[in-house]
Amino acid sequence: MADATTTVADLRQNMRRFAAARGWDPYHTPKNLTLCLASEVGELCEIFRWLTPDESVNASTDPAEREKIADELADIANVLFLLCEHTGIDLSDAVTAKTAKNAIKYPSPGP
Amino acid sequence: MADATTTVADLRQNMRRFAAARGWDPYHTPKNLTLCLASEVGELCEIFRWLTPDESVNASTDPAEREKIADELADIANVLFLLCEHTGIDLSDAVTAKTAKNAIKYPSPGP
Amino acid sequence: MADATTTVADLRQNMRRFAAARGWDPYHTPKNLTLCLASEVGELCEIFRWLTPDESVNASTDPAEREKIADELADIANVLFLLCEHTGIDLSDAVTAKTAKNAIKYPSPGP
Amino acid sequence: MADATTTVADLRQNMRRFAAARGWDPYHTPKNLTLCLASEVGELCEIFRWLTPDESVNASTDPAEREKIADELADIANVLFLLCEHTGIDLSDAVTAKTAKNAIKYPSPGP
């Protein structure tokens, strides 16, 4: 799968099926998933906590570090997709609505 | 936009353009974005912290609560997409790779 | 109160009484308090997310920023003290035990 | 050390000396410590994420779980104390000031 051709629904279904096949659904209340999300983001924080700004920019050029970062981004994404599944929220729709609000809150300086 | 027809690349570009139009790119080191992500996840934690498990399940059926949750999920997603942009990591590819690892770590009990 | 003369028990009791007087105890399960802690830490992340390392060092010299940081540190401390209260864990004892483990994990290079 | 007789300053100095002996001070900007704090809180979230409210209350009665929780509370406290050290903020003073603000924001219903 690649971002250019993969829909958000594809990734949602991928994770939903993974969880369902393991009987995890009863644990996946929005509250539990939120704690899980904070836990996964904590692991990303661990990777970057002592790095300088430049080192954080360059971390993803090191193959081993890049894999660790990619793994954490995937974990975070999967919990986010489960939150969408278990709240019935369409993420693309939510992003569209929030972008419209943010465009008012932070007006573009224009061309 | 809807998840069924929106690609991850669409959402990445949406946020990348939004940030670029406002001159935010210099602030968007992976380290800063990680702090931003922890901040956004903290806002989701605030929504659910005192709810019972059932209340957390039902929160998304109340229109006002649903909008708050959707806004936070969108904020989290947008920071996640910026992290992908600024590390050059393909999220769908990362999810595929991590799912394969998780399938070994947590084997499916099978049919 | 000042750190030089205030015991951890003083701060624990201060917060415990504050919560009890408002009837908050039933909400203060360790799980809920952990979500609350993640929420409060998110607010500290918000303060520092876009600052350079030097700006983060200097932030506490600006009176307004200093007050914001102090308020967040107090919020985080108070939730931490409630977690101690509701788990019956003595924080000083826990710190002593963890310091001993960390001294083995990270040996001091010595004089 | 026990909370009844240990001052906040004692715990601050304990952690400050531990870090200084290992040459960690240059890494301990408020920004880095904030990321570290989010990482440590993430580990506490990991402990509680799938527990029911009752299970989270009872977790600290199991010796092995209690030790894990105590270790995380100690880690969180130590990072908090380092944040106080590196911002020069007196935690007891900050708690007093914030409690006064919270007493106005959340008035006690009285006796």
CSV table of C-alpha atoms in Angstrom, one decimal:
chain,number,residue,atom,x,y,z
A,1,MET,CA,0.0,0.0,0.0
A,2,ALA,CA,1.1,3.5,-0.7
A,3,ASP,CA,-0.4,6.9,0.4
A,4,ALA,CA,-1.0,7.9,-3.2
A,5,THR,CA,-3.5,5.1,-3.9
A,6,THR,CA,-4.6,4.0,-0.4
A,7,THR,CA,-7.8,5.5,0.9
A,8,VAL,CA,-8.4,6.2,4.6
A,9,ALA,CA,-11.1,3.6,4.5
A,10,ASP,CA,-8.6,1.0,3.4
A,11,LEU,CA,-6.4,1.7,6.4
A,12,ARG,CA,-9.5,1.8,8.7
A,13,GLN,CA,-10.6,-1.6,7.5
A,14,ASN,CA,-7.1,-3.1,7.7
A,15,MET,CA,-6.9,-2.2,11.4
A,16,ARG,CA,-10.6,-3.0,12.2
A,17,ARG,CA,-10.2,-6.5,10.8
A,18,PHE,CA,-6.9,-7.0,12.6
A,19,ALA,CA,-8.5,-6.2,15.9
A,20,ALA,CA,-11.7,-8.1,15.3
A,21,ALA,CA,-9.8,-11.3,14.3
A,22,ARG,CA,-8.2,-11.1,17.8
A,23,GLY,CA,-11.4,-10.5,19.7
A,24,TRP,CA,-10.1,-7.0,20.9
A,25,ASP,CA,-13.3,-5.1,20.1
A,26,PRO,CA,-14.7,-5.2,23.7
A,27,TYR,CA,-11.6,-3.4,24.9
A,28,HIS,CA,-11.8,-0.7,22.3
A,29,THR,CA,-14.0,1.9,24.0
A,30,PRO,CA,-13.1,5.4,22.9
A,31,LYS,CA,-11.8,6.0,26.4
A,32,ASN,CA,-9.4,3.0,26.4
A,33,LEU,CA,-8.3,3.9,22.8
A,34,THR,CA,-7.5,7.4,24.0
A,35,LEU,CA,-5.2,6.1,26.8
A,36,CYS,CA,-3.7,3.8,24.2
A,37,LEU,CA,-3.1,6.7,21.9
A,38,ALA,CA,-1.3,8.7,24.7
A,39,SER,CA,0.8,5.6,25.3
A,40,GLU,CA,1.8,5.3,21.6
A,41,VAL,CA,2.6,9.1,21.4
A,42,GLY,CA,4.7,8.7,24.5
A,43,GLU,CA,6.9,6.2,22.6
A,44,LEU,CA,7.4,8.8,19.8
A,45,CYS,CA,8.3,11.4,22.5
A,46,GLU,CA,10.9,8.9,23.8
A,47,ILE,CA,12.6,8.8,20.4
A,48,PHE,CA,12.9,12.6,20.1
A,49,ARG,CA,13.3,13.8,23.7
A,50,TRP,CA,17.0,14.4,23.8
A,51,LEU,CA,17.6,15.2,20.1
A,52,THR,CA,18.5,18.8,19.0
A,53,PRO,CA,16.1,20.2,16.4
A,54,ASP,CA,18.6,19.3,13.6
A,55,GLU,CA,19.1,15.8,14.9
A,56,SER,CA,15.3,15.4,14.9
A,57,VAL,CA,15.2,16.4,11.3
A,58,ASN,CA,18.0,14.0,10.4
A,59,ALA,CA,16.8,11.1,12.5
A,60,SER,CA,14.7,9.8,9.6
A,61,THR,CA,17.7,9.5,7.3
A,62,ASP,CA,19.2,6.8,9.5
A,63,PRO,CA,17.6,3.5,8.4
A,64,ALA,CA,17.3,2.0,12.0
A,65,GLU,CA,15.9,5.3,13.4
A,66,ARG,CA,13.6,5.7,10.4
A,67,GLU,CA,12.1,2.3,11.0
A,68,LYS,CA,11.5,3.1,14.7
A,69,ILE,CA,9.8,6.4,13.7
A,70,ALA,CA,7.8,4.7,11.0
A,71,ASP,CA,6.6,2.0,13.4
A,72,GLU,CA,5.5,4.6,15.9
A,73,LEU,CA,3.6,6.6,13.3
A,74,ALA,CA,1.9,3.4,12.2
A,75,ASP,CA,0.9,2.6,15.8
A,76,ILE,CA,-0.5,6.0,16.3
A,77,ALA,CA,-2.3,5.9,13.0
A,78,ASN,CA,-3.9,2.6,13.8
A,79,VAL,CA,-5.2,3.7,17.1
A,80,LEU,CA,-6.5,6.9,15.5
A,81,PHE,CA,-8.3,4.7,12.8
A,82,LEU,CA,-9.8,2.5,15.6
A,83,LEU,CA,-11.1,5.7,17.3
A,84,CYS,CA,-12.8,6.6,14.0
A,85,GLU,CA,-14.3,3.1,13.7
A,86,HIS,CA,-15.6,3.1,17.3
A,87,THR,CA,-17.1,6.6,17.2
A,88,GLY,CA,-18.4,6.3,13.6
A,89,ILE,CA,-16.5,9.5,12.7
A,90,ASP,CA,-15.4,10.0,9.1
A,91,LEU,CA,-11.8,11.3,9.4
A,92,SER,CA,-11.7,13.0,6.0
A,93,ASP,CA,-14.9,14.7,6.8
A,94,ALA,CA,-13.6,15.8,10.2
A,95,VAL,CA,-10.4,17.1,8.6
A,96,THR,CA,-12.4,19.1,6.1
A,97,ALA,CA,-14.6,20.6,8.8
A,98,LYS,CA,-11.6,21.4,11.1
A,99,THR,CA,-9.5,22.9,8.2
A,100,ALA,CA,-12.4,25.3,7.5
A,101,LYS,CA,-12.4,26.4,11.2
A,102,ASN,CA,-8.7,26.7,11.2
A,103,ALA,CA,-8.7,28.8,8.0
A,104,ILE,CA,-10.8,31.3,9.9
A,105,LYS,CA,-8.7,31.1,13.1
A,106,TYR,CA,-5.4,31.4,11.2
A,107,PRO,CA,-6.1,33.4,8.1
A,108,SER,CA,-3.6,32.8,5.2
A,109,PRO,CA,-1.5,35.9,4.5
A,110,GLY,CA,-2.3,35.4,0.9
A,111,PRO,CA,-0.1,35.6,-2.2
B,1,MET,CA,-14.1,14.5,1.3
B,2,ALA,CA,-15.0,11.1,2.7
B,3,ASP,CA,-12.8,8.2,3.9
B,4,ALA,CA,-14.1,5.9,1.2
B,5,THR,CA,-12.7,8.0,-1.6
B,6,THR,CA,-10.0,10.1,0.0
B,7,THR,CA,-6.4,8.9,-0.2
B,8,VAL,CA,-3.9,9.4,2.6
B,9,ALA,CA,-2.0,11.5,0.1
B,10,ASP,CA,-5.0,13.8,-0.3
B,11,LEU,CA,-5.1,14.5,3.4
B,12,ARG,CA,-1.3,14.9,3.6
B,13,GLN,CA,-1.3,17.5,0.9
B,14,ASN,CA,-4.3,19.3,2.4
B,15,MET,CA,-2.4,19.9,5.6
B,16,ARG,CA,1.0,20.5,4.0
B,17,ARG,CA,-0.5,23.3,1.8
B,18,PHE,CA,-2.3,24.8,4.8
B,19,ALA,CA,0.9,25.0,6.8
B,20,ALA,CA,3.0,26.2,3.9
B,21,ALA,CA,0.6,29.0,3.1
B,22,ARG,CA,1.1,30.3,6.6
B,23,GLY,CA,4.8,30.0,6.7
B,24,TRP,CA,4.8,27.4,9.4
B,25,ASP,CA,7.3,24.9,7.8
B,26,PRO,CA,10.3,26.2,9.7
B,27,TYR,CA,8.6,25.3,13.0
B,28,HIS,CA,7.7,21.8,11.9
B,29,THR,CA,10.7,19.8,12.9
B,30,PRO,CA,9.8,16.2,13.8
B,31,LYS,CA,10.6,17.0,17.4
B,32,ASN,CA,8.2,20.0,17.6
B,33,LEU,CA,5.5,18.1,15.8
B,34,THR,CA,5.8,15.3,18.4
B,35,LEU,CA,5.3,17.8,21.2
B,36,CYS,CA,2.3,19.2,19.2
B,37,LEU,CA,0.9,15.7,18.9
B,38,ALA,CA,1.2,15.1,22.6
B,39,SER,CA,-0.6,18.4,23.2
B,40,GLU,CA,-3.5,17.5,20.8
B,41,VAL,CA,-3.8,14.0,22.3
B,42,GLY,CA,-4.0,15.7,25.7
B,43,GLU,CA,-7.1,17.5,24.5
B,44,LEU,CA,-8.7,14.2,23.6
B,45,CYS,CA,-7.8,12.9,27.0
B,46,GLU,CA,-9.5,15.9,28.6
B,47,ILE,CA,-12.8,14.9,26.8
B,48,PHE,CA,-12.8,11.3,28.1
B,49,ARG,CA,-11.1,11.6,31.5
B,50,TRP,CA,-14.1,11.5,33.8
B,51,LEU,CA,-16.5,9.4,31.6
B,52,THR,CA,-17.4,5.9,32.5
B,53,PRO,CA,-16.7,3.3,29.8
B,54,ASP,CA,-20.3,3.4,28.6
B,55,GLU,CA,-20.4,7.2,28.6
B,56,SER,CA,-17.3,7.2,26.4
B,57,VAL,CA,-19.0,4.9,24.0
B,58,ASN,CA,-22.1,7.1,23.9
B,59,ALA,CA,-20.3,10.5,23.8
B,60,SER,CA,-20.1,10.4,20.0
B,61,THR,CA,-24.0,10.2,19.8
B,62,ASP,CA,-24.4,13.6,21.3
B,63,PRO,CA,-24.0,16.2,18.5
B,64,ALA,CA,-22.0,18.7,20.5
B,65,GLU,CA,-19.7,16.1,22.0
B,66,ARG,CA,-19.3,14.4,18.6
B,67,GLU,CA,-18.1,17.6,17.0
B,68,LYS,CA,-15.5,18.1,19.8
B,69,ILE,CA,-14.3,14.6,19.4
B,70,ALA,CA,-14.2,14.9,15.6
B,71,ASP,CA,-12.3,18.2,15.9
B,72,GLU,CA,-9.6,16.5,18.1
B,73,LEU,CA,-9.3,13.5,15.8
B,74,ALA,CA,-8.8,15.9,12.9
B,75,ASP,CA,-6.1,17.8,14.8
B,76,ILE,CA,-4.3,14.6,15.7
B,77,ALA,CA,-4.5,13.4,12.2
B,78,ASN,CA,-3.2,16.6,10.7
B,79,VAL,CA,-0.1,16.6,13.0
B,80,LEU,CA,0.4,12.9,12.1
B,81,PHE,CA,0.3,13.8,8.4
B,82,LEU,CA,2.8,16.6,8.9
B,83,LEU,CA,5.1,14.2,10.7
B,84,CYS,CA,4.8,12.0,7.6
B,85,GLU,CA,5.6,15.0,5.3
B,86,HIS,CA,8.6,16.1,7.3
B,87,THR,CA,10.1,12.6,7.7
B,88,GLY,CA,9.2,11.5,4.2
B,89,ILE,CA,7.6,8.4,5.6
B,90,ASP,CA,4.7,6.8,3.6
B,91,LEU,CA,2.1,6.1,6.2
B,92,SER,CA,0.3,3.3,4.3
B,93,ASP,CA,3.7,1.6,3.8
B,94,ALA,CA,4.5,2.0,7.5
B,95,VAL,CA,1.1,0.6,8.5
B,96,THR,CA,1.6,-2.4,6.2
B,97,ALA,CA,5.0,-3.1,7.6
B,98,LYS,CA,3.9,-2.7,11.2
B,99,THR,CA,0.8,-4.8,10.7
B,100,ALA,CA,3.0,-7.6,9.5
B,101,LYS,CA,5.2,-7.3,12.6
B,102,ASN,CA,2.1,-7.2,14.9
B,103,ALA,CA,0.6,-10.3,13.1
B,104,ILE,CA,3.7,-12.2,14.4
B,105,LYS,CA,3.6,-10.7,17.8
B,106,TYR,CA,-0.1,-11.2,18.2
B,107,PRO,CA,-1.1,-14.3,16.1
B,108,SER,CA,-4.7,-14.5,15.1
B,109,PRO,CA,-6.5,-17.4,16.8
B,110,GLY,CA,-7.8,-18.3,13.4
B,111,PRO,CA,-11.3,-19.3,12.3
C,1,MET,CA,4.6,26.9,51.5
C,2,ALA,CA,8.1,26.5,50.1
C,3,ASP,CA,9.9,23.4,48.9
C,4,ALA,CA,12.6,23.7,51.6
C,5,THR,CA,10.1,23.2,54.4
C,6,THR,CA,7.0,21.5,52.8
C,7,THR,CA,6.8,17.7,53.0
C,8,VAL,CA,5.3,15.6,50.2
C,9,ALA,CA,2.6,14.6,52.7
C,10,ASP,CA,1.7,18.3,53.1
C,11,LEU,CA,1.1,18.6,49.4
C,12,ARG,CA,-0.7,15.3,49.2
C,13,GLN,CA,-3.1,16.3,52.0
C,14,ASN,CA,-3.6,19.8,50.4
C,15,MET,CA,-4.9,18.2,47.2
C,16,ARG,CA,-6.8,15.4,48.8
C,17,ARG,CA,-8.8,17.8,51.0
C,18,PHE,CA,-9.4,20.1,48.0
C,19,ALA,CA,-10.9,17.1,46.0
C,20,ALA,CA,-12.8,15.7,48.9
C,21,ALA,CA,-14.5,19.0,49.7
C,22,ARG,CA,-15.8,19.1,46.2
C,23,GLY,CA,-17.0,15.4,46.1
C,24,TRP,CA,-14.6,14.5,43.4
C,25,ASP,CA,-13.3,11.3,45.0
C,26,PRO,CA,-15.6,8.9,43.1
C,27,TYR,CA,-14.1,10.2,39.8
C,28,HIS,CA,-10.5,9.7,40.9
C,29,THR,CA,-9.8,6.1,39.9
C,30,PRO,CA,-6.2,5.6,39.0
C,31,LYS,CA,-7.3,5.2,35.4
C,32,ASN,CA,-9.2,8.5,35.3
C,33,LEU,CA,-6.3,10.3,37.0
C,34,THR,CA,-3.9,8.9,34.4
C,35,LEU,CA,-6.0,10.4,31.6
C,36,CYS,CA,-6.1,13.6,33.6
C,37,LEU,CA,-2.3,13.6,33.9
C,38,ALA,CA,-1.9,13.1,30.2
C,39,SER,CA,-4.2,16.0,29.6
C,40,GLU,CA,-2.3,18.3,32.0
C,41,VAL,CA,1.1,17.3,30.5
C,42,GLY,CA,-0.4,18.1,27.1
C,43,GLU,CA,-0.9,21.6,28.3
C,44,LEU,CA,2.8,21.9,29.2
C,45,CYS,CA,3.7,20.5,25.8
C,46,GLU,CA,1.6,23.3,24.2
C,47,ILE,CA,3.7,25.9,26.0
C,48,PHE,CA,7.0,24.5,24.7
C,49,ARG,CA,6.1,23.0,21.3
C,50,TRP,CA,7.3,25.8,19.0
C,51,LEU,CA,10.2,27.2,21.2
C,52,THR,CA,13.8,26.7,20.3
C,53,PRO,CA,15.9,25.0,23.1
C,54,ASP,CA,17.2,28.4,24.2
C,55,GLU,CA,13.7,29.9,24.2
C,56,SER,CA,12.5,27.1,26.4
C,57,VAL,CA,15.4,27.8,28.8
C,58,ASN,CA,14.5,31.5,28.9
C,59,ALA,CA,10.7,31.1,29.0
C,60,SER,CA,10.7,31.0,32.8
C,61,THR,CA,12.4,34.4,33.0
C,62,ASP,CA,9.4,36.1,31.5
C,63,PRO,CA,6.9,36.7,34.3
C,64,ALA,CA,3.7,35.8,32.3
C,65,GLU,CA,5.3,32.7,30.8
C,66,ARG,CA,6.7,31.7,34.2
C,67,GLU,CA,3.3,31.9,35.8
C,68,LYS,CA,1.8,29.7,33.0
C,69,ILE,CA,4.6,27.1,33.4
C,70,ALA,CA,4.3,27.2,37.2
C,71,ASP,CA,0.5,26.7,36.9
C,72,GLU,CA,1.0,23.6,34.7
C,73,LEU,CA,3.7,22.1,37.0
C,74,ALA,CA,1.3,22.6,39.9
C,75,ASP,CA,-1.6,20.9,38.0
C,76,ILE,CA,0.7,18.0,37.1
C,77,ALA,CA,1.9,17.7,40.6
C,78,ASN,CA,-1.6,17.7,42.1
C,79,VAL,CA,-2.7,14.9,39.8
C,80,LEU,CA,0.4,13.0,40.7
C,81,PHE,CA,-0.3,13.4,44.4
C,82,LEU,CA,-3.9,12.2,43.9
C,83,LEU,CA,-2.5,9.1,42.1
C,84,CYS,CA,-0.4,8.5,45.2
C,85,GLU,CA,-3.4,9.0,47.5
C,86,HIS,CA,-5.6,6.6,45.5
C,87,THR,CA,-3.0,3.9,45.1
C,88,GLY,CA,-1.6,4.3,48.6
C,89,ILE,CA,1.9,4.6,47.2
C,90,ASP,CA,4.4,6.6,49.2
C,91,LEU,CA,6.1,8.8,46.6
C,92,SER,CA,9.3,9.4,48.5
C,93,ASP,CA,9.6,5.6,49.0
C,94,ALA,CA,8.9,5.0,45.3
C,95,VAL,CA,11.6,7.6,44.3
C,96,THR,CA,14.1,6.0,46.6
C,97,ALA,CA,13.4,2.5,45.2
C,98,LYS,CA,13.5,3.8,41.6
C,99,THR,CA,16.7,5.8,42.1
C,100,ALA,CA,18.4,2.6,43.4
C,101,LYS,CA,17.3,0.8,40.2
C,102,ASN,CA,18.4,3.7,38.0
C,103,ALA,CA,21.8,3.8,39.7
C,104,ILE,CA,22.4,0.3,38.5
C,105,LYS,CA,21.0,0.9,35.0
C,106,TYR,CA,22.9,4.2,34.6
C,107,PRO,CA,26.1,3.8,36.7
C,108,SER,CA,27.7,7.1,37.7
C,109,PRO,CA,31.1,7.6,36.0
C,110,GLY,CA,32.4,8.6,39.4
C,111,PRO,CA,34.8,11.4,40.5
D,1,MET,CA,12.5,8.4,52.8
D,2,ALA,CA,8.8,8.7,53.5
D,3,ASP,CA,6.3,11.4,52.4
D,4,ALA,CA,5.6,12.3,56.0
D,5,THR,CA,9.1,13.5,56.7
D,6,THR,CA,10.6,14.2,53.2
D,7,THR,CA,10.5,17.7,51.9
D,8,VAL,CA,10.0,18.5,48.2
D,9,ALA,CA,13.5,20.0,48.3
D,10,ASP,CA,14.9,16.7,49.4
D,11,LEU,CA,13.4,14.9,46.4
D,12,ARG,CA,14.5,17.8,44.0
D,13,GLN,CA,18.1,17.5,45.3
D,14,ASN,CA,18.1,13.8,45.1
D,15,MET,CA,17.2,13.9,41.4
D,16,ARG,CA,19.4,16.9,40.6
D,17,ARG,CA,22.5,15.2,42.0
D,18,PHE,CA,21.7,12.0,40.2
D,19,ALA,CA,21.5,13.8,36.9
D,20,ALA,CA,24.6,16.0,37.6
D,21,ALA,CA,26.7,13.0,38.5
D,22,ARG,CA,25.9,11.6,35.0
D,23,GLY,CA,26.5,14.8,33.1
D,24,TRP,CA,22.9,15.0,31.9
D,25,ASP,CA,22.3,18.7,32.7
D,26,PRO,CA,23.0,19.9,29.1
D,27,TYR,CA,20.1,17.8,27.9
D,28,HIS,CA,17.7,19.0,30.5
D,29,THR,CA,16.2,22.0,28.8
D,30,PRO,CA,12.5,22.5,29.9
D,31,LYS,CA,11.5,21.5,26.4
D,32,ASN,CA,13.4,18.2,26.4
D,33,LEU,CA,12.1,17.5,29.9
D,34,THR,CA,8.6,18.1,28.8
D,35,LEU,CA,8.9,15.5,26.0
D,36,CYS,CA,10.5,13.2,28.6
D,37,LEU,CA,7.5,13.8,30.9
D,38,ALA,CA,5.0,12.9,28.1
D,39,SER,CA,7.0,9.8,27.5
D,40,GLU,CA,6.9,8.7,31.2
D,41,VAL,CA,3.2,9.5,31.4
D,42,GLY,CA,2.7,7.3,28.3
D,43,GLU,CA,4.1,4.4,30.2
D,44,LEU,CA,1.6,4.9,33.0
D,45,CYS,CA,-1.2,5.1,30.3
D,46,GLU,CA,0.1,1.7,29.0
D,47,ILE,CA,-0.5,0.1,32.4
D,48,PHE,CA,-4.1,1.3,32.7
D,49,ARG,CA,-5.3,1.4,29.1
D,50,TRP,CA,-7.3,-1.8,29.0
D,51,LEU,CA,-8.4,-2.0,32.7
D,52,THR,CA,-11.9,-1.5,33.9
D,53,PRO,CA,-12.4,1.3,36.4
D,54,ASP,CA,-12.5,-1.4,39.2
D,55,GLU,CA,-9.4,-3.2,37.9
D,56,SER,CA,-7.6,0.1,37.9
D,57,VAL,CA,-8.5,0.6,41.6
D,58,ASN,CA,-7.4,-2.9,42.5
D,59,ALA,CA,-4.2,-2.9,40.4
D,60,SER,CA,-2.2,-1.4,43.2
D,61,THR,CA,-3.1,-4.3,45.5
D,62,ASP,CA,-1.2,-6.7,43.3
D,63,PRO,CA,2.5,-6.6,44.4
D,64,ALA,CA,4.0,-6.8,40.9
D,65,GLU,CA,1.5,-4.3,39.4
D,66,ARG,CA,2.0,-2.0,42.4
D,67,GLU,CA,5.8,-2.0,41.8
D,68,LYS,CA,5.3,-1.1,38.2
D,69,ILE,CA,2.9,1.8,39.1
D,70,ALA,CA,5.2,3.0,41.8
D,71,ASP,CA,8.1,3.0,39.4
D,72,GLU,CA,6.2,5.1,36.9
D,73,LEU,CA,5.0,7.5,39.5
D,74,ALA,CA,8.6,7.9,40.6
D,75,ASP,CA,9.8,8.5,37.0
D,76,ILE,CA,7.1,11.1,36.5
D,77,ALA,CA,7.9,12.8,39.8
D,78,ASN,CA,11.7,12.9,39.0
D,79,VAL,CA,11.1,14.6,35.7
D,80,LEU,CA,8.7,17.0,37.3
D,81,PHE,CA,11.4,17.8,39.9
D,82,LEU,CA,14.0,18.4,37.2
D,83,LEU,CA,11.6,20.8,35.5
D,84,CYS,CA,11.4,22.7,38.8
D,85,GLU,CA,15.2,22.7,39.1
D,86,HIS,CA,15.7,24.0,35.5
D,87,THR,CA,13.0,26.7,35.6
D,88,GLY,CA,13.8,27.7,39.2
D,89,ILE,CA,10.1,27.3,40.1
D,90,ASP,CA,9.3,26.4,43.7
D,91,LEU,CA,6.7,23.6,43.4
D,92,SER,CA,5.1,24.2,46.8
D,93,ASP,CA,4.7,27.8,46.0
D,94,ALA,CA,3.2,27.0,42.6
D,95,VAL,CA,0.8,24.5,44.1
D,96,THR,CA,-0.3,27.1,46.7
D,97,ALA,CA,-0.9,29.7,44.0
D,98,LYS,CA,-2.7,27.3,41.7
D,99,THR,CA,-4.9,26.0,44.6
D,100,ALA,CA,-6.0,29.5,45.3
D,101,LYS,CA,-7.0,30.0,41.6
D,102,ASN,CA,-8.8,26.6,41.6
D,103,ALA,CA,-10.7,27.5,44.8
D,104,ILE,CA,-12.2,30.4,42.9
D,105,LYS,CA,-12.8,28.4,39.7
D,106,TYR,CA,-14.3,25.5,41.6
D,107,PRO,CA,-15.9,26.9,44.8
D,108,SER,CA,-16.4,24.4,47.6
D,109,PRO,CA,-20.1,23.6,48.3
D,110,GLY,CA,-19.2,24.2,51.9
D,111,PRO,CA,-20.2,22.2,55.0
